Short mmCIF file of C-alpha atoms in Angstrom, two decimals:
data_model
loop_
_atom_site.label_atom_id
_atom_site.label_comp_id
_atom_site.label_asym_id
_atom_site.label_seq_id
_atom_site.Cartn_x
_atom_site.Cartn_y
_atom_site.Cartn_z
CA UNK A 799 -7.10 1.89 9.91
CA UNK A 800 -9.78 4.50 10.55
CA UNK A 801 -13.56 2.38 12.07
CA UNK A 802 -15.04 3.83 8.50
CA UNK A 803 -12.82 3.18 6.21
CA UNK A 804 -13.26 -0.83 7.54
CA UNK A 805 -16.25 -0.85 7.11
CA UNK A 806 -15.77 0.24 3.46
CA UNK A 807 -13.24 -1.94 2.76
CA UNK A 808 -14.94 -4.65 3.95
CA UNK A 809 -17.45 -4.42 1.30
CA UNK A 810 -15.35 -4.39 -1.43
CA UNK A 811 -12.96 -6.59 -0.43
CA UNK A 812 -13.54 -9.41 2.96
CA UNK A 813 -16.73 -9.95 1.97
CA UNK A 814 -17.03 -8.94 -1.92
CA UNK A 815 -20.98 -9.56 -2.73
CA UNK A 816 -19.91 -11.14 -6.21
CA UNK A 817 -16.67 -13.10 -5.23
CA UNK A 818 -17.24 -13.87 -1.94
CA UNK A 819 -20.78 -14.01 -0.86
CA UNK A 820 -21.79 -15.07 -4.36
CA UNK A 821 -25.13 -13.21 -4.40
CA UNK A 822 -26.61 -10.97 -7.26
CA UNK A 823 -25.71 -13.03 -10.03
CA UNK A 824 -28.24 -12.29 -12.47
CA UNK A 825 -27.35 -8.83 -13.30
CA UNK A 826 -23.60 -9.59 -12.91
CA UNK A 827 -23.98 -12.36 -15.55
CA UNK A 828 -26.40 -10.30 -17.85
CA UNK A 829 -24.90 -6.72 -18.08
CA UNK A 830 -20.89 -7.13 -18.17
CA UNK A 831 -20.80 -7.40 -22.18
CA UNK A 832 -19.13 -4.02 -21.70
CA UNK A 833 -17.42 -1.96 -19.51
CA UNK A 834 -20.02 0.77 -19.86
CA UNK A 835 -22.77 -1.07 -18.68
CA UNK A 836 -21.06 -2.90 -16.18
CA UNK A 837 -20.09 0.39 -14.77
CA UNK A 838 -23.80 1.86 -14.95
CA UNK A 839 -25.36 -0.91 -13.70
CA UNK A 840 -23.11 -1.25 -10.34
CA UNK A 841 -23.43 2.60 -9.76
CA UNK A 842 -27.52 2.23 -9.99
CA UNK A 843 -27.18 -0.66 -7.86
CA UNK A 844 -24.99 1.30 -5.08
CA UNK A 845 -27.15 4.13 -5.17
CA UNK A 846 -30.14 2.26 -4.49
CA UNK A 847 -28.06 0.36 -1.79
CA UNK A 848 -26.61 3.47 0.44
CA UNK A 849 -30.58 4.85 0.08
CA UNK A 850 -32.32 1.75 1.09
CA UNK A 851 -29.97 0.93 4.10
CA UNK A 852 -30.55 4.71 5.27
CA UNK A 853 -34.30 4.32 5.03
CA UNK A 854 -34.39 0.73 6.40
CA UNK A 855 -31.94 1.65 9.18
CA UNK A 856 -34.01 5.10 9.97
CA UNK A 857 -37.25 3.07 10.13
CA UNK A 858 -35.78 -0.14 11.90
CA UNK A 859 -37.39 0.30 15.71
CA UNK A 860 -41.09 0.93 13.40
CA UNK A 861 -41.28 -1.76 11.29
CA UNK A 862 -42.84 -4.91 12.95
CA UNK A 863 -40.87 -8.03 13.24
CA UNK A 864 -43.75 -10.06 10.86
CA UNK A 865 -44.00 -8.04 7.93
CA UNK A 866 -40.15 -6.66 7.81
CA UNK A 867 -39.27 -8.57 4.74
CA UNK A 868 -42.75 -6.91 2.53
CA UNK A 869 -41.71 -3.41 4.01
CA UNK A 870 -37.97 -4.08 2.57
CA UNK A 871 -39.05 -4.79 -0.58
CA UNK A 872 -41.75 -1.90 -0.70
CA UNK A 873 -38.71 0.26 0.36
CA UNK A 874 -35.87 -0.82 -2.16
CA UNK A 875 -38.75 -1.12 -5.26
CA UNK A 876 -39.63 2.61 -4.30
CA UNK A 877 -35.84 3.65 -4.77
CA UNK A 878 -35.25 1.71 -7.79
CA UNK A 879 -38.64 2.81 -9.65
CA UNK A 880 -36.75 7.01 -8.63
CA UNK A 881 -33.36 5.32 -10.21
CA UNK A 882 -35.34 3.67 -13.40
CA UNK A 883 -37.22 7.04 -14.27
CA UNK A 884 -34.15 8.81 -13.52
CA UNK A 885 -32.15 6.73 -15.91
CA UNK A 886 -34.82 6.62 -18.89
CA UNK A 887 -34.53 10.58 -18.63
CA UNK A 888 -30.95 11.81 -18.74
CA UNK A 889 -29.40 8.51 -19.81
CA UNK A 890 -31.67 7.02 -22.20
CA UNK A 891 -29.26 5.05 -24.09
CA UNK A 892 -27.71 3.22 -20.83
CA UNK A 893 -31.27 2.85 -19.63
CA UNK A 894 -31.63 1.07 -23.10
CA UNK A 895 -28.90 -1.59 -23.28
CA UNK A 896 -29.30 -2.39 -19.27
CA UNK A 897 -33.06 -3.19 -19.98
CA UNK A 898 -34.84 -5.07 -18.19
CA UNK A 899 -32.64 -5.35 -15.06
CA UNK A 900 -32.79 -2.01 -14.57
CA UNK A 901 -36.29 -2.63 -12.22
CA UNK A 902 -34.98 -6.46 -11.50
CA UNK A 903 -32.18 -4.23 -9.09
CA UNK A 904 -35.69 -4.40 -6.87
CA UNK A 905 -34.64 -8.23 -6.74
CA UNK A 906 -30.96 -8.38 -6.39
CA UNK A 907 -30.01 -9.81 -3.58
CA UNK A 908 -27.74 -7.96 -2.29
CA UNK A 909 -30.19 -5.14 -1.20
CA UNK A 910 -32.27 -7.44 0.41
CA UNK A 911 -29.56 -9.46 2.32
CA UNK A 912 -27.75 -5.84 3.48
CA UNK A 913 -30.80 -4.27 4.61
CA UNK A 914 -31.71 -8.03 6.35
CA UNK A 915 -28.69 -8.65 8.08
CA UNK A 916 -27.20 -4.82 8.43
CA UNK A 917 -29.42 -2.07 8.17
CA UNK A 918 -32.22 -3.68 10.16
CA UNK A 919 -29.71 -3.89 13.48
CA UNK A 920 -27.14 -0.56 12.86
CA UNK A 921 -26.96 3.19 13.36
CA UNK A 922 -28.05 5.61 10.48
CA UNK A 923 -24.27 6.30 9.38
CA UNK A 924 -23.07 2.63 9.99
CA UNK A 925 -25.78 1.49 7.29
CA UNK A 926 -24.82 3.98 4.84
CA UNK A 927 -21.25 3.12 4.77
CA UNK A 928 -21.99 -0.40 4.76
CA UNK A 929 -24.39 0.08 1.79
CA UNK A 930 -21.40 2.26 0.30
CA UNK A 931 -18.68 -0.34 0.58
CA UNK A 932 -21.25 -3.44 -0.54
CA UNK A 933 -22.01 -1.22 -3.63
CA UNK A 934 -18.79 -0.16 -4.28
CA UNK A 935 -17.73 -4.20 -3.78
CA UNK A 936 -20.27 -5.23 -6.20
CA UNK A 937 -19.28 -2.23 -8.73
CA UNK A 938 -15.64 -3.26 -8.47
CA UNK A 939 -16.75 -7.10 -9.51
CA UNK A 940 -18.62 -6.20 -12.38
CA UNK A 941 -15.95 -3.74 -13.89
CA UNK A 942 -13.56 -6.71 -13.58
CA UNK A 943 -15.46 -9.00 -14.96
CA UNK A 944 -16.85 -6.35 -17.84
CA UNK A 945 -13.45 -5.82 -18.86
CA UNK A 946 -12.23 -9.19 -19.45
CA UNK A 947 -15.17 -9.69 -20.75
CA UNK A 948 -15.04 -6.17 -23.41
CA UNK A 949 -11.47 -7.03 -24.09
CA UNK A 950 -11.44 -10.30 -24.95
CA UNK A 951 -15.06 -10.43 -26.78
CA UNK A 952 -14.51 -7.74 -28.49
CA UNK A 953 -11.34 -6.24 -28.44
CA UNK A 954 -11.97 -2.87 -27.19
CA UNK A 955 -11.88 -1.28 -23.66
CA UNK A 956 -14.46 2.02 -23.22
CA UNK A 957 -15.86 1.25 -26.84
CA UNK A 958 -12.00 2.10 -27.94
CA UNK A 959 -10.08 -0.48 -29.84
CA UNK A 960 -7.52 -2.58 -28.60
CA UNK A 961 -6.42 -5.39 -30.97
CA UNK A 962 -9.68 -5.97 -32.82
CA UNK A 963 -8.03 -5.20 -36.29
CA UNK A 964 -5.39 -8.30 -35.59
CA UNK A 965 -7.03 -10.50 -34.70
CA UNK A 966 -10.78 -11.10 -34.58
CA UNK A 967 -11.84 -11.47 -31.32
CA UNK A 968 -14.10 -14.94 -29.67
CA UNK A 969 -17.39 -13.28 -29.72
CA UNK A 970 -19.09 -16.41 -27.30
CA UNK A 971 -16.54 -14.51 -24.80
CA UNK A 972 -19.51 -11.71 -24.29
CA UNK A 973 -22.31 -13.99 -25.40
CA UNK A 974 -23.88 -16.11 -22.35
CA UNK A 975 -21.87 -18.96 -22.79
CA UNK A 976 -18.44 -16.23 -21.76
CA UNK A 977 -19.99 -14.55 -19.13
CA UNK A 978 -20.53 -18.19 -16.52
CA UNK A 979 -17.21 -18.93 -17.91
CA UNK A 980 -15.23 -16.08 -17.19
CA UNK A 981 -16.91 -15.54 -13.87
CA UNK A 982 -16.25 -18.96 -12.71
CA UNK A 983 -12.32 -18.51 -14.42
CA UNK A 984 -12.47 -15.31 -12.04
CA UNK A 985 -13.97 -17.06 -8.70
CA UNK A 986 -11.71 -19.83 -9.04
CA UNK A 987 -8.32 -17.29 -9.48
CA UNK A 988 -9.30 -15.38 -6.66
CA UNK A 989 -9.89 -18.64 -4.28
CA UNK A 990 -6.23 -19.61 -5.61
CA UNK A 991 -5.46 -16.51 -4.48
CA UNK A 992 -6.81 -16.41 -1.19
CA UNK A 993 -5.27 -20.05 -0.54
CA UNK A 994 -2.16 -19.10 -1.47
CA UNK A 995 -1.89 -16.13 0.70
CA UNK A 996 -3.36 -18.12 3.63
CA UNK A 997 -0.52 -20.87 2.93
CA UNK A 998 1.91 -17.99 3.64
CA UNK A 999 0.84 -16.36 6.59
CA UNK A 1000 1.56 -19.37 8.12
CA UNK B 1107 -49.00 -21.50 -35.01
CA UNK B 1108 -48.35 -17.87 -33.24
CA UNK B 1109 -48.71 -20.18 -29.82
CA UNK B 1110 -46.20 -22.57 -30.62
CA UNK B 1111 -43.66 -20.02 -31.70
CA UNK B 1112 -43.88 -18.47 -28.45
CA UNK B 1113 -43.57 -21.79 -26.54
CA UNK B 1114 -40.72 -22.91 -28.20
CA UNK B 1115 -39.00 -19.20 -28.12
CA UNK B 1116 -39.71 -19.65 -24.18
CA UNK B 1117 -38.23 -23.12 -23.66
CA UNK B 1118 -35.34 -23.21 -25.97
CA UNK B 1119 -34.07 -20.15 -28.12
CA UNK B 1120 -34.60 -17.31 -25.54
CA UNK B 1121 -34.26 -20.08 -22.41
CA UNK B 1122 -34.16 -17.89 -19.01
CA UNK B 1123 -31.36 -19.62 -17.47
CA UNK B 1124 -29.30 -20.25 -19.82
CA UNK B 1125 -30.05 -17.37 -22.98
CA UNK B 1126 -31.30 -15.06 -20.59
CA UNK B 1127 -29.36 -14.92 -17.68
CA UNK B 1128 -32.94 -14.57 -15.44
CA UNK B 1129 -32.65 -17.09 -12.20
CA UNK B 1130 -29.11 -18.08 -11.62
CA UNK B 1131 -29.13 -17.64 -7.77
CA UNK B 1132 -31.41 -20.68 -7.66
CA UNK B 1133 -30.05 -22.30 -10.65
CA UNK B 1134 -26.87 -22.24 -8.44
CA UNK B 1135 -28.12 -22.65 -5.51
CA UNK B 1136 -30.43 -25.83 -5.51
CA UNK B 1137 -28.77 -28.01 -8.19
CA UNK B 1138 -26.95 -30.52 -5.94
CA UNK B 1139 -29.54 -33.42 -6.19
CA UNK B 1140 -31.92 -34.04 -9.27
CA UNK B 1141 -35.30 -34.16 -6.68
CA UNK B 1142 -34.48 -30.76 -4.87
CA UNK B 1143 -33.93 -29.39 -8.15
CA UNK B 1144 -37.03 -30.83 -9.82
CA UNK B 1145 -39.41 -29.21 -6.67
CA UNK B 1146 -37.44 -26.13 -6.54
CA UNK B 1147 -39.11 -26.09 -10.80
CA UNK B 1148 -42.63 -27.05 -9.76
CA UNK B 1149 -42.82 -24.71 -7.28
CA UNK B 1150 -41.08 -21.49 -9.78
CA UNK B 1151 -43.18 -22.97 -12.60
CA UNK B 1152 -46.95 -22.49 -10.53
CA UNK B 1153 -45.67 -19.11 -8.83
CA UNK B 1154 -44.66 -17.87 -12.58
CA UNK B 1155 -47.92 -19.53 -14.19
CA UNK B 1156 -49.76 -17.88 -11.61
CA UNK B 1157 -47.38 -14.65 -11.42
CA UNK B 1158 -48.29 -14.18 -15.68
CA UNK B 1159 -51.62 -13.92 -15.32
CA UNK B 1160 -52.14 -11.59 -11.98
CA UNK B 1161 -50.00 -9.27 -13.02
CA UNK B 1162 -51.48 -9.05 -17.03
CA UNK B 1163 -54.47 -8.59 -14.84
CA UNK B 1164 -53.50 -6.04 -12.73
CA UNK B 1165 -51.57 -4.47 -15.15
CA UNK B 1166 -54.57 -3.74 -16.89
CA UNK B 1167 -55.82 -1.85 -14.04
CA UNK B 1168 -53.14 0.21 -13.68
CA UNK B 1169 -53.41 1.33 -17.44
CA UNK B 1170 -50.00 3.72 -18.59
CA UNK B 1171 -51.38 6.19 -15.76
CA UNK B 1172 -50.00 4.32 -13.01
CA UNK B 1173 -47.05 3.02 -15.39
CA UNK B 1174 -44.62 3.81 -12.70
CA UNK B 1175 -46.11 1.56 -9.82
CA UNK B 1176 -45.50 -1.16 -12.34
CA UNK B 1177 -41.85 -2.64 -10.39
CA UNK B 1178 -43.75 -2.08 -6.87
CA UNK B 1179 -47.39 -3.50 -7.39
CA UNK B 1180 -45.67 -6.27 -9.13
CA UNK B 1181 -43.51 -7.68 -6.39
CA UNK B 1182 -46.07 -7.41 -3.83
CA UNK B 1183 -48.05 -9.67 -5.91
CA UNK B 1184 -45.10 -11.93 -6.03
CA UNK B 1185 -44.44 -12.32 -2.73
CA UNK B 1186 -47.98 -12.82 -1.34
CA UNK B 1187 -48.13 -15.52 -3.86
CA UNK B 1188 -45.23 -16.97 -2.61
CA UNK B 1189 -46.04 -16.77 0.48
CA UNK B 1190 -48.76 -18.75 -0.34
CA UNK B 1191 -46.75 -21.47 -2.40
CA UNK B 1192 -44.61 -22.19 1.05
CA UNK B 1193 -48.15 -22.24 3.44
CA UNK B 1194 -49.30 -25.27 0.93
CA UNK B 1195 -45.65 -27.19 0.62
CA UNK B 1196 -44.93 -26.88 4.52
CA UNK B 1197 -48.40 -28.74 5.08
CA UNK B 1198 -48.21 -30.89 2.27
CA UNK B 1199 -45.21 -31.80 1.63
CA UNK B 1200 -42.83 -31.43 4.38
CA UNK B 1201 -39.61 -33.18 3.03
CA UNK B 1202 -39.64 -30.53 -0.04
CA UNK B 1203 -40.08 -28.11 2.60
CA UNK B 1204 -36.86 -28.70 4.12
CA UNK B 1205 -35.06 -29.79 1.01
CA UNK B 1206 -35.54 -26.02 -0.34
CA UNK B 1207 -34.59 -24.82 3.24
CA UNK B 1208 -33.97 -20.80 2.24
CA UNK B 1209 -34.40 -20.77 -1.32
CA UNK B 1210 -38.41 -21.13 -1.18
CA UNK B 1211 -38.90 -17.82 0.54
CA UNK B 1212 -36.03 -16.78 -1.87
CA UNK B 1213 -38.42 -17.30 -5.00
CA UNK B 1214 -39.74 -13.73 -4.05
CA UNK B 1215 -36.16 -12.51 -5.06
CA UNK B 1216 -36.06 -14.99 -8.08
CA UNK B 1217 -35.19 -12.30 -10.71
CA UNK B 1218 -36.97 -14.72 -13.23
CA UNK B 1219 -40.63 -14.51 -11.46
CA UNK B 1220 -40.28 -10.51 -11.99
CA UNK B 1221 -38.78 -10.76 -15.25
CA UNK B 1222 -41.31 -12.32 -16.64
CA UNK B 1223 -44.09 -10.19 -15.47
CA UNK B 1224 -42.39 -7.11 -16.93
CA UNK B 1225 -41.11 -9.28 -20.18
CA UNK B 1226 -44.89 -9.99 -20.66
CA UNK B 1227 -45.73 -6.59 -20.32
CA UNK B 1228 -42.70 -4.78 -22.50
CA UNK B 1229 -44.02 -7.38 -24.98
CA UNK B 1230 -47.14 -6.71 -25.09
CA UNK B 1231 -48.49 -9.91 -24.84
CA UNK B 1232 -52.38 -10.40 -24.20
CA UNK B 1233 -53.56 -13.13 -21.51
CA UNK B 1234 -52.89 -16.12 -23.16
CA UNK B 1235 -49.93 -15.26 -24.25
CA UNK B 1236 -48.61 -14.08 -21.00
CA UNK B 1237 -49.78 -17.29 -19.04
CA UNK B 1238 -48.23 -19.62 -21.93
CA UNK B 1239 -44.80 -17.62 -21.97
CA UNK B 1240 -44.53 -17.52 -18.15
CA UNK B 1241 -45.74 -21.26 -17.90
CA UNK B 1242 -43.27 -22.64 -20.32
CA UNK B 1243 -40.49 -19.87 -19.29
CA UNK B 1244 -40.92 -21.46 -15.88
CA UNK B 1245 -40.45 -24.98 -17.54
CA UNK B 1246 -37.48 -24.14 -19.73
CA UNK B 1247 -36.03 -22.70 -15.55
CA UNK B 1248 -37.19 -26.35 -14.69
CA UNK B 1249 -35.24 -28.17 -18.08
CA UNK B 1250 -32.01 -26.36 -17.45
CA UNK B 1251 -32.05 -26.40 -13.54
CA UNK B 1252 -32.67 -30.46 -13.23
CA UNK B 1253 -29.85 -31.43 -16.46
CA UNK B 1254 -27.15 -28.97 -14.62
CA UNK B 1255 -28.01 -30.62 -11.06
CA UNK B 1256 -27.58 -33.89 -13.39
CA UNK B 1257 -24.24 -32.81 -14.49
CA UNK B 1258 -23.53 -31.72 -10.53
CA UNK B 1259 -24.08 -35.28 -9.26
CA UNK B 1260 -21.80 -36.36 -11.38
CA UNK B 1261 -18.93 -33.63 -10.85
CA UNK B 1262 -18.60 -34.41 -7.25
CA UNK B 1263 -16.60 -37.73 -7.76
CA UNK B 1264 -14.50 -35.91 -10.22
CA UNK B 1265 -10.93 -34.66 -9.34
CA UNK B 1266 -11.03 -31.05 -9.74
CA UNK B 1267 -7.92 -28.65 -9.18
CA UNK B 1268 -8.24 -27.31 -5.81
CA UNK B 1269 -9.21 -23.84 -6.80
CA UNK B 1270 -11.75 -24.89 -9.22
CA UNK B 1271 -13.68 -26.91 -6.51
CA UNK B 1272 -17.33 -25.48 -5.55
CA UNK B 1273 -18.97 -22.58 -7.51
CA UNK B 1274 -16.33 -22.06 -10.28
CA UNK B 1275 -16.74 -25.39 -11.61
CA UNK B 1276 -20.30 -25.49 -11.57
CA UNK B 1277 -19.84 -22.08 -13.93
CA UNK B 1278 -17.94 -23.26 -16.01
CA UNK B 1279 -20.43 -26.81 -16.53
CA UNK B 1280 -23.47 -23.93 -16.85
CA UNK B 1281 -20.97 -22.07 -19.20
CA UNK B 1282 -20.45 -25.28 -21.59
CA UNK B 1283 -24.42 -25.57 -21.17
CA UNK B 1284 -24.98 -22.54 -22.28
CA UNK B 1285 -22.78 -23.47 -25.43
CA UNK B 1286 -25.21 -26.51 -25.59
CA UNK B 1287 -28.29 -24.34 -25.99
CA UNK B 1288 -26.33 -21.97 -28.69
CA UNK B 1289 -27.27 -24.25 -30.59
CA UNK B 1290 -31.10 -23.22 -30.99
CA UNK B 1291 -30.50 -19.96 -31.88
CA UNK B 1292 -31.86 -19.09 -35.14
CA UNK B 1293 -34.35 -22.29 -34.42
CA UNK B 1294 -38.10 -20.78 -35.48
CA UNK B 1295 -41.27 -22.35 -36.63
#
């Protein structure tokens, strides 16, 4: 497999931010009610990550040792105030239902751990596609999770209608309660998985 | 009257952890034991006491002209206060110290310490109000945080399928807890 395309794919699927390394849970509890914002929330969250890896990585040899961790978080916060304004302008009504963790990307983290332990010790174009395939990774969990959660909640996929006039759907699927359920249903299904496929190879 | 609506709104019906969804990675994270989990809330509750009322402060400073610095002056804040938090528990209490290990540096990135400063703004709230609703936030973080690492202690002598072992399980216990606190919704005085 091409060097690049690994380094993708090892984002999204070795080490999968959500199902794997566990981390940013907040927003991928909070925002997968739906499909929609599960979508726009892990394309903000990419965007911010490919753009703060880039800067981090460009800046790595400047930034002292002492204060790396403040200039991070100066960096990423900078990014994800551009991606909040840019939101609240030509997506108001996303902006809207993702709320408050729109700025709380600045604490996700995922940013913080990539820029940490990849972007503060890689090339330019290594950090980029590492932020890509993290982002894309974490984007990938959350539509997974946002459409079990859409379709059995409440019966639609997109906003469209699947089954909702046969049945009524469990609403507590995309109230809190559902969303540390389903996740844990989903962690658990891919460790079965995993085990499974391990128990084969040898 | 106003006070007490907001404290119980803040502890129960709008908990963080659980109604929320504002600081699972340490919910998560430090629930093994009851006593890491109880330190891991005293030290979230002063930084988001403390958090509340800097910010409303500073806030007030940057007026709706410098609305946009809002996400970046407020993190600083955080994080020299927490920087702060781990200075005075490394001296004085050293065991807590390394009970807490990574996730005391970690409060910086505690989604809930941020939240609340920019809940407290969106809201509107004045001082008081901002210190009560971050104080008793914090302690409805602390409630949830030391029942669920309750509910952990317990799990581990359980026999759990294979798969389920870990993090899913303690998702779906948080899950049934969330269930649990349902049950105050609609709950005003």
């Amino acid at each position: 497999m091409n060097k690049n395309l690994k380094v993708i794919a090892n984002g999204i699927i070795n080490e999968n931010p959500t199902f794997v390394q566990l981390l940013g849970m907040c927003p991928t509890l909070a925002v997968t009610t739906s499909l929609k914002n599960g979508i726009g929330m892990g394309l903000s969250a990419t965007a911010v990550l490919v753009a703060s890896n880039v800067l981090i990585s460009l800046l790595r040899k400047l930034i002292p040792e002492k204060v790396r961790i403040a200039a991070y978080i100066v960096i990423i916060a900078t990014f994800v105030t551009i991606i909040d304004l840019l939101l609240k302008a030509f997506l108001p009504s996303l902006a809207d239902q993702l709320g408050i963790f729109i700025p709380l990307i600045v604490v996700n983290c995922i940013i913080l751990a990539r820029a940490e332990a990849f972007a503060s010790k890689n090339t330019v174009g290594k950090s980029a596609l590492d932020g890509l395939g993290m982002g894309l990774g974490f984007t990938c969990a959350l539509i997974l999770i946002s459409a079990v959660r859409e379709f059995l909640g409440a019966g639609t996929l997109f906003d469209i209608k699947v089954y909702g006039d046969i049945i009524t759907p469990p609403a507590i699927v995309t109230m809190a309660p559902g969303g540390f359920i389903v996740l844990g249903s989903l962690i658990a299904l891919i460790n079965h998985i995993a085990a499974k496929r391990k128990a084969g190879d040898k | 009257m106003e006070y007490l609506s907001l404290i119980i709104g803040a502890l129960f019906t709008q908990n963080f952890v659980m109604v929320k969804f504002l600081g699972i990675c340490p919910f998560l994270g430090v629930s093994k034991k009851i006593n890491t989990a109880a330190g891991m809330g005293m030290a979230v509750t002063f930084v988001m006491a403390v958090a509340s009322a800097i910010t409303y402060l500073v806030n007030l400073i940057l007026g709706s002209r410098f609305e946009y610095l809002q996400t970046i002056v407020f993190i600083l804040i955080i994080a020299g206060l927490v920087q702060f938090v781990e200075m005075f528990v490394k001296k004085s209490m050293p065991s807590l110290y390394n009970a807490l290990g990574i996730y005391l540096p970690l409060i910086t990135t505690n989604c809930a310490v941020l939240g609340v400063a920019l809940l407290n703004v969106q809201n509107g709230y004045d001082f008081i109000q901002s210190v009560l609703y971050g104080t008793f936030a914090a302690l409805g973080f602390t409630m949830a945080i030391v029942i669920f690492a309750g509910i952990r202690e317990n799990i581990d002598e359980a026999d759990i399928p294979k798969s389920f072992r870990g993090f899913p399980i303690a998702l779906v216990t948080a899950g049934l807890m969330a269930i649990a606190f349902m049950g105050f919704s609609g709950f005003s005085i």
